[in-house]
Amino acid sequence: MPEVIKTGWQMHGGDAVRIPDAEAARPPMCMEPDEGYAAEAAPEPKTIIREIYRDPEPLTRADIERLYADELNGLRAQAWQSAYEDAAVRYGGEMADCIRRVDECLHAMQVEHDRYIEQYDEDLRFFAVDIAEKMILQKISEDDIILRSLVLETVSRMKNPSWMKLELSGQMTDLIEFMKEELAKPEYFGRATVSPIAAPGDTCRVSTEEGTTVATVSVQASNLRKVFSEADWAD
């Protein structure tokens, strides 16, 4: 900003005005008094203005980014595009090979998944048979009368046999008594008998002149497993 310097020197014709710090002041020259000049009013002191130069404040990072925002964005976009093209040229083959290997891995995983599901489905059928067998055997040990429907259905399949022999495990005492009363009814014409035998608690066999039908729970479960296995081999 301008620097204002005030001096107490009066300006007369031919006098020079000096800046105080330029050099030491010299005494004024002696002059003849001038009557006309003396009569004039003394001039007021004049002000000397000296400009002082100062360097502008340096630009900050934010100032530069604001002033050259468009140029910087253009440079960034150009650098990104250039880097992308260089990477595509340099690593294009590697990326394609990597994608191919990923596809192969995904295919292998899908094949393994399908194989697992197929195997699980096969195992699940056998597992279901095992669970059902255990549950029925447990129920028989608690109350053998639950086999009543199974035994009655087996007996009813016999078409007018000349004789019938029902063999039940001696452990199923309640069921044995029930079937004795059932087969003593007139519709069986006294041709059916019930025999307790020493056998596992789920044993049930019905014999006629045409052969023997086994309704034993464990045997039926085994037959079902065999059917599943044969179906798998057929596939």
Short mmCIF file of C-alpha atoms in Angstrom, two decimals:
data_model
loop_
_atom_site.label_atom_id
_atom_site.label_comp_id
_atom_site.label_asym_id
_atom_site.label_seq_id
_atom_site.Cartn_x
_atom_site.Cartn_y
_atom_site.Cartn_z
CA MET A 1 0.00 0.00 0.00
CA PRO A 2 1.24 3.60 -0.46
CA GLU A 3 3.50 4.97 2.20
CA VAL A 4 2.74 8.55 3.14
CA ILE A 5 5.63 10.76 4.19
CA LYS A 6 5.02 14.20 5.60
CA THR A 7 7.82 16.75 5.69
CA GLY A 8 8.10 20.08 7.47
CA TRP A 9 10.17 21.63 4.69
CA GLN A 10 8.61 24.52 2.80
CA MET A 11 9.01 24.54 -0.95
CA HIS A 12 10.58 27.62 -2.47
CA GLY A 13 11.49 28.24 -6.05
CA GLY A 14 14.48 26.11 -7.04
CA ASP A 15 14.51 24.11 -3.77
CA ALA A 16 14.59 20.34 -3.84
CA VAL A 17 12.49 18.07 -1.63
CA ARG A 18 14.43 15.13 -0.26
CA ILE A 19 13.28 12.01 1.47
CA PRO A 20 14.63 12.11 5.00
CA ASP A 21 16.30 8.70 4.83
CA ALA A 22 17.96 9.38 1.50
CA GLU A 23 20.89 11.35 2.97
CA ALA A 24 21.66 13.69 5.82
CA ALA A 25 19.84 17.03 5.54
CA ARG A 26 21.94 20.03 4.58
CA PRO A 27 21.29 23.54 5.92
CA PRO A 28 19.21 25.72 3.63
CA MET A 29 20.95 28.23 1.41
CA CYS A 30 20.95 31.79 2.60
CA MET A 31 18.86 33.99 0.40
CA GLU A 32 18.08 37.62 0.26
CA PRO A 33 14.76 38.33 1.84
CA ASP A 34 12.15 39.06 -0.72
CA GLU A 35 9.57 41.57 0.33
CA GLY A 36 6.96 40.35 -2.10
CA TYR A 37 7.53 36.78 -1.18
CA ALA A 38 7.51 37.51 2.50
CA ALA A 39 4.15 39.13 2.11
CA GLU A 40 2.67 35.94 0.68
CA ALA A 41 1.09 33.41 2.95
CA ALA A 42 3.39 30.54 3.81
CA PRO A 43 2.52 27.47 1.70
CA GLU A 44 1.16 24.39 3.45
CA PRO A 45 3.39 21.32 3.71
CA LYS A 46 3.00 18.91 0.84
CA THR A 47 2.59 15.16 1.10
CA ILE A 48 4.88 12.80 -0.79
CA ILE A 49 3.52 9.32 -1.63
CA ARG A 50 5.88 6.47 -2.27
CA GLU A 51 4.59 3.12 -3.55
CA ILE A 52 5.99 0.08 -1.75
CA TYR A 53 5.88 -3.21 -3.77
CA ARG A 54 4.83 -6.37 -2.01
CA ASP A 55 4.81 -9.93 -3.44
CA PRO A 56 1.29 -11.43 -3.82
CA GLU A 57 0.20 -14.17 -1.42
CA PRO A 58 1.12 -17.64 -2.76
CA LEU A 59 -1.72 -19.80 -4.10
CA THR A 60 -2.88 -22.68 -1.95
CA ARG A 61 -3.65 -26.20 -3.19
CA ALA A 62 -7.35 -25.45 -2.98
CA ASP A 63 -6.86 -22.27 -5.06
CA ILE A 64 -4.99 -24.19 -7.74
CA GLU A 65 -7.59 -26.97 -7.87
CA ARG A 66 -10.37 -24.40 -8.13
CA LEU A 67 -8.64 -22.37 -10.87
CA TYR A 68 -7.62 -25.40 -12.92
CA ALA A 69 -10.51 -27.76 -12.11
CA ASP A 70 -11.37 -28.48 -15.74
CA GLU A 71 -7.76 -29.10 -16.72
CA LEU A 72 -7.21 -31.39 -13.73
CA ASN A 73 -10.35 -33.40 -14.45
CA GLY A 74 -9.29 -33.77 -18.04
CA LEU A 75 -5.84 -34.98 -16.98
CA ARG A 76 -7.35 -37.47 -14.56
CA ALA A 77 -9.69 -38.88 -17.20
CA GLN A 78 -6.87 -39.09 -19.71
CA ALA A 79 -4.60 -40.85 -17.20
CA TRP A 80 -7.34 -43.32 -16.25
CA GLN A 81 -8.11 -44.15 -19.86
CA SER A 82 -4.45 -44.52 -20.68
CA ALA A 83 -3.88 -46.80 -17.69
CA TYR A 84 -6.91 -48.90 -18.62
CA GLU A 85 -5.74 -49.33 -22.20
CA ASP A 86 -2.21 -50.19 -21.09
CA ALA A 87 -3.53 -52.76 -18.61
CA ALA A 88 -5.85 -54.27 -21.23
CA VAL A 89 -2.95 -54.67 -23.65
CA ARG A 90 -0.49 -55.88 -21.03
CA TYR A 91 -2.76 -58.18 -19.01
CA GLY A 92 -5.49 -59.03 -21.52
CA GLY A 93 -4.17 -62.55 -22.08
CA GLU A 94 -3.76 -63.21 -18.37
CA MET A 95 -7.26 -61.94 -17.63
CA ALA A 96 -8.77 -64.16 -20.32
CA ASP A 97 -6.90 -67.17 -18.95
CA CYS A 98 -8.02 -66.32 -15.42
CA ILE A 99 -11.66 -66.07 -16.54
CA ARG A 100 -11.36 -69.42 -18.31
CA ARG A 101 -9.98 -71.08 -15.18
CA VAL A 102 -12.76 -69.55 -13.06
CA ASP A 103 -15.36 -70.94 -15.48
CA GLU A 104 -13.75 -74.37 -15.24
CA CYS A 105 -13.80 -74.22 -11.45
CA LEU A 106 -17.46 -73.18 -11.42
CA HIS A 107 -18.34 -76.02 -13.76
CA ALA A 108 -16.46 -78.51 -11.59
CA MET A 109 -18.24 -77.18 -8.51
CA GLN A 110 -21.62 -77.56 -10.23
CA VAL A 111 -20.82 -81.14 -11.23
CA GLU A 112 -19.72 -81.95 -7.67
CA HIS A 113 -22.83 -80.29 -6.26
CA ASP A 114 -25.11 -82.32 -8.55
CA ARG A 115 -23.27 -85.52 -7.62
CA TYR A 116 -23.59 -84.71 -3.93
CA ILE A 117 -27.32 -83.98 -4.22
CA GLU A 118 -27.85 -87.23 -6.13
CA GLN A 119 -25.89 -89.19 -3.53
CA TYR A 120 -27.70 -87.40 -0.72
CA ASP A 121 -31.04 -88.25 -2.30
CA GLU A 122 -30.05 -91.91 -2.47
CA ASP A 123 -28.80 -91.94 1.09
CA LEU A 124 -31.88 -90.10 2.29
CA ARG A 125 -34.19 -92.88 1.11
CA PHE A 126 -32.26 -95.51 3.04
CA PHE A 127 -32.00 -93.19 6.01
CA ALA A 128 -35.78 -92.73 6.00
CA VAL A 129 -36.29 -96.50 5.99
CA ASP A 130 -33.90 -96.90 8.92
CA ILE A 131 -35.71 -94.24 10.92
CA ALA A 132 -39.15 -95.68 10.17
CA GLU A 133 -38.01 -99.19 11.14
CA LYS A 134 -36.58 -98.04 14.44
CA MET A 135 -39.66 -96.01 15.28
CA ILE A 136 -42.03 -98.91 14.56
CA LEU A 137 -39.94 -101.37 16.55
CA GLN A 138 -39.91 -98.93 19.44
CA LYS A 139 -43.69 -98.60 19.29
CA ILE A 140 -44.11 -102.39 19.14
CA SER A 141 -42.03 -102.79 22.28
CA GLU A 142 -44.32 -100.27 24.00
CA ASP A 143 -47.64 -101.61 22.63
CA ASP A 144 -47.70 -104.55 20.20
CA ILE A 145 -51.34 -103.92 19.35
CA ILE A 146 -50.21 -101.28 16.84
CA LEU A 147 -49.46 -104.15 14.44
CA ARG A 148 -53.12 -105.14 14.42
CA SER A 149 -53.87 -103.37 11.14
CA LEU A 150 -50.81 -104.89 9.47
CA VAL A 151 -51.67 -108.42 10.56
CA LEU A 152 -55.35 -108.11 9.66
CA GLU A 153 -54.45 -106.80 6.20
CA THR A 154 -52.07 -109.72 5.67
CA VAL A 155 -54.71 -112.25 6.72
CA SER A 156 -57.38 -110.66 4.52
CA ARG A 157 -55.23 -111.14 1.43
CA MET A 158 -55.62 -114.89 1.71
CA LYS A 159 -58.42 -115.92 -0.65
CA ASN A 160 -60.51 -118.73 0.85
CA PRO A 161 -57.62 -120.91 2.02
CA SER A 162 -58.34 -124.44 3.15
CA TRP A 163 -56.20 -123.73 6.18
CA MET A 164 -54.28 -120.76 7.66
CA LYS A 165 -51.59 -120.57 10.27
CA LEU A 166 -50.67 -117.20 11.83
CA GLU A 167 -47.29 -117.12 13.59
CA LEU A 168 -46.53 -114.20 15.91
CA SER A 169 -43.61 -113.48 18.18
CA GLY A 170 -44.31 -114.73 21.68
CA GLN A 171 -43.35 -111.26 22.92
CA MET A 172 -46.54 -109.76 21.42
CA THR A 173 -48.94 -111.18 23.98
CA ASP A 174 -51.68 -108.59 23.53
CA LEU A 175 -51.71 -109.00 19.76
CA ILE A 176 -51.78 -112.81 20.06
CA GLU A 177 -54.91 -112.68 22.24
CA PHE A 178 -56.57 -110.20 19.89
CA MET A 179 -55.90 -112.34 16.78
CA LYS A 180 -57.15 -115.52 18.48
CA GLU A 181 -60.49 -113.84 19.10
CA GLU A 182 -60.53 -112.43 15.55
CA LEU A 183 -59.78 -115.72 13.77
CA ALA A 184 -62.36 -117.56 15.90
CA LYS A 185 -65.15 -115.64 14.15
CA PRO A 186 -67.53 -117.63 11.89
CA GLU A 187 -66.27 -116.12 8.65
CA TYR A 188 -63.00 -118.00 9.04
CA PHE A 189 -64.82 -121.36 9.31
CA GLY A 190 -62.43 -122.57 12.00
CA ARG A 191 -59.66 -122.94 9.48
CA ALA A 192 -57.26 -120.36 11.04
CA THR A 193 -54.99 -120.81 14.01
CA VAL A 194 -52.62 -118.54 15.92
CA SER A 195 -49.25 -119.82 17.11
CA PRO A 196 -46.79 -117.90 19.33
CA ILE A 197 -43.17 -118.55 18.33
CA ALA A 198 -39.76 -117.74 19.73
CA ALA A 199 -38.67 -114.97 17.40
CA PRO A 200 -37.86 -111.25 17.38
CA GLY A 201 -40.60 -109.00 18.74
CA ASP A 202 -41.85 -107.86 15.31
CA THR A 203 -42.17 -111.32 13.71
CA CYS A 204 -45.38 -112.01 11.81
CA ARG A 205 -45.89 -114.85 9.28
CA VAL A 206 -49.05 -116.13 7.60
CA SER A 207 -48.91 -119.55 5.97
CA THR A 208 -51.50 -121.30 3.75
CA GLU A 209 -51.40 -124.10 1.22
CA GLU A 210 -50.16 -121.54 -1.32
CA GLY A 211 -47.12 -120.49 0.70
CA THR A 212 -45.92 -118.19 3.47
CA THR A 213 -46.24 -114.40 3.61
CA VAL A 214 -43.81 -112.61 5.90
CA ALA A 215 -45.13 -109.37 7.42
CA THR A 216 -42.26 -108.92 9.86
CA VAL A 217 -41.40 -105.20 10.11
CA SER A 218 -37.63 -105.65 9.88
CA VAL A 219 -38.03 -107.96 6.87
CA GLN A 220 -40.28 -105.44 5.11
CA ALA A 221 -37.72 -102.70 5.75
CA SER A 222 -34.97 -104.90 4.31
CA ASN A 223 -37.09 -105.63 1.23
CA LEU A 224 -37.64 -101.88 0.73
CA ARG A 225 -33.89 -101.23 0.86
CA LYS A 226 -33.38 -103.95 -1.73
CA VAL A 227 -35.93 -102.31 -4.03
CA PHE A 228 -34.12 -98.98 -3.76
CA SER A 229 -30.76 -100.59 -4.52
CA GLU A 230 -32.09 -102.42 -7.56
CA ALA A 231 -33.64 -99.20 -8.85
CA ASP A 232 -30.29 -97.43 -8.51
CA TRP A 233 -28.50 -100.19 -10.42
CA ALA A 234 -31.13 -100.03 -13.14
CA ASP A 235 -30.48 -96.28 -13.61
#
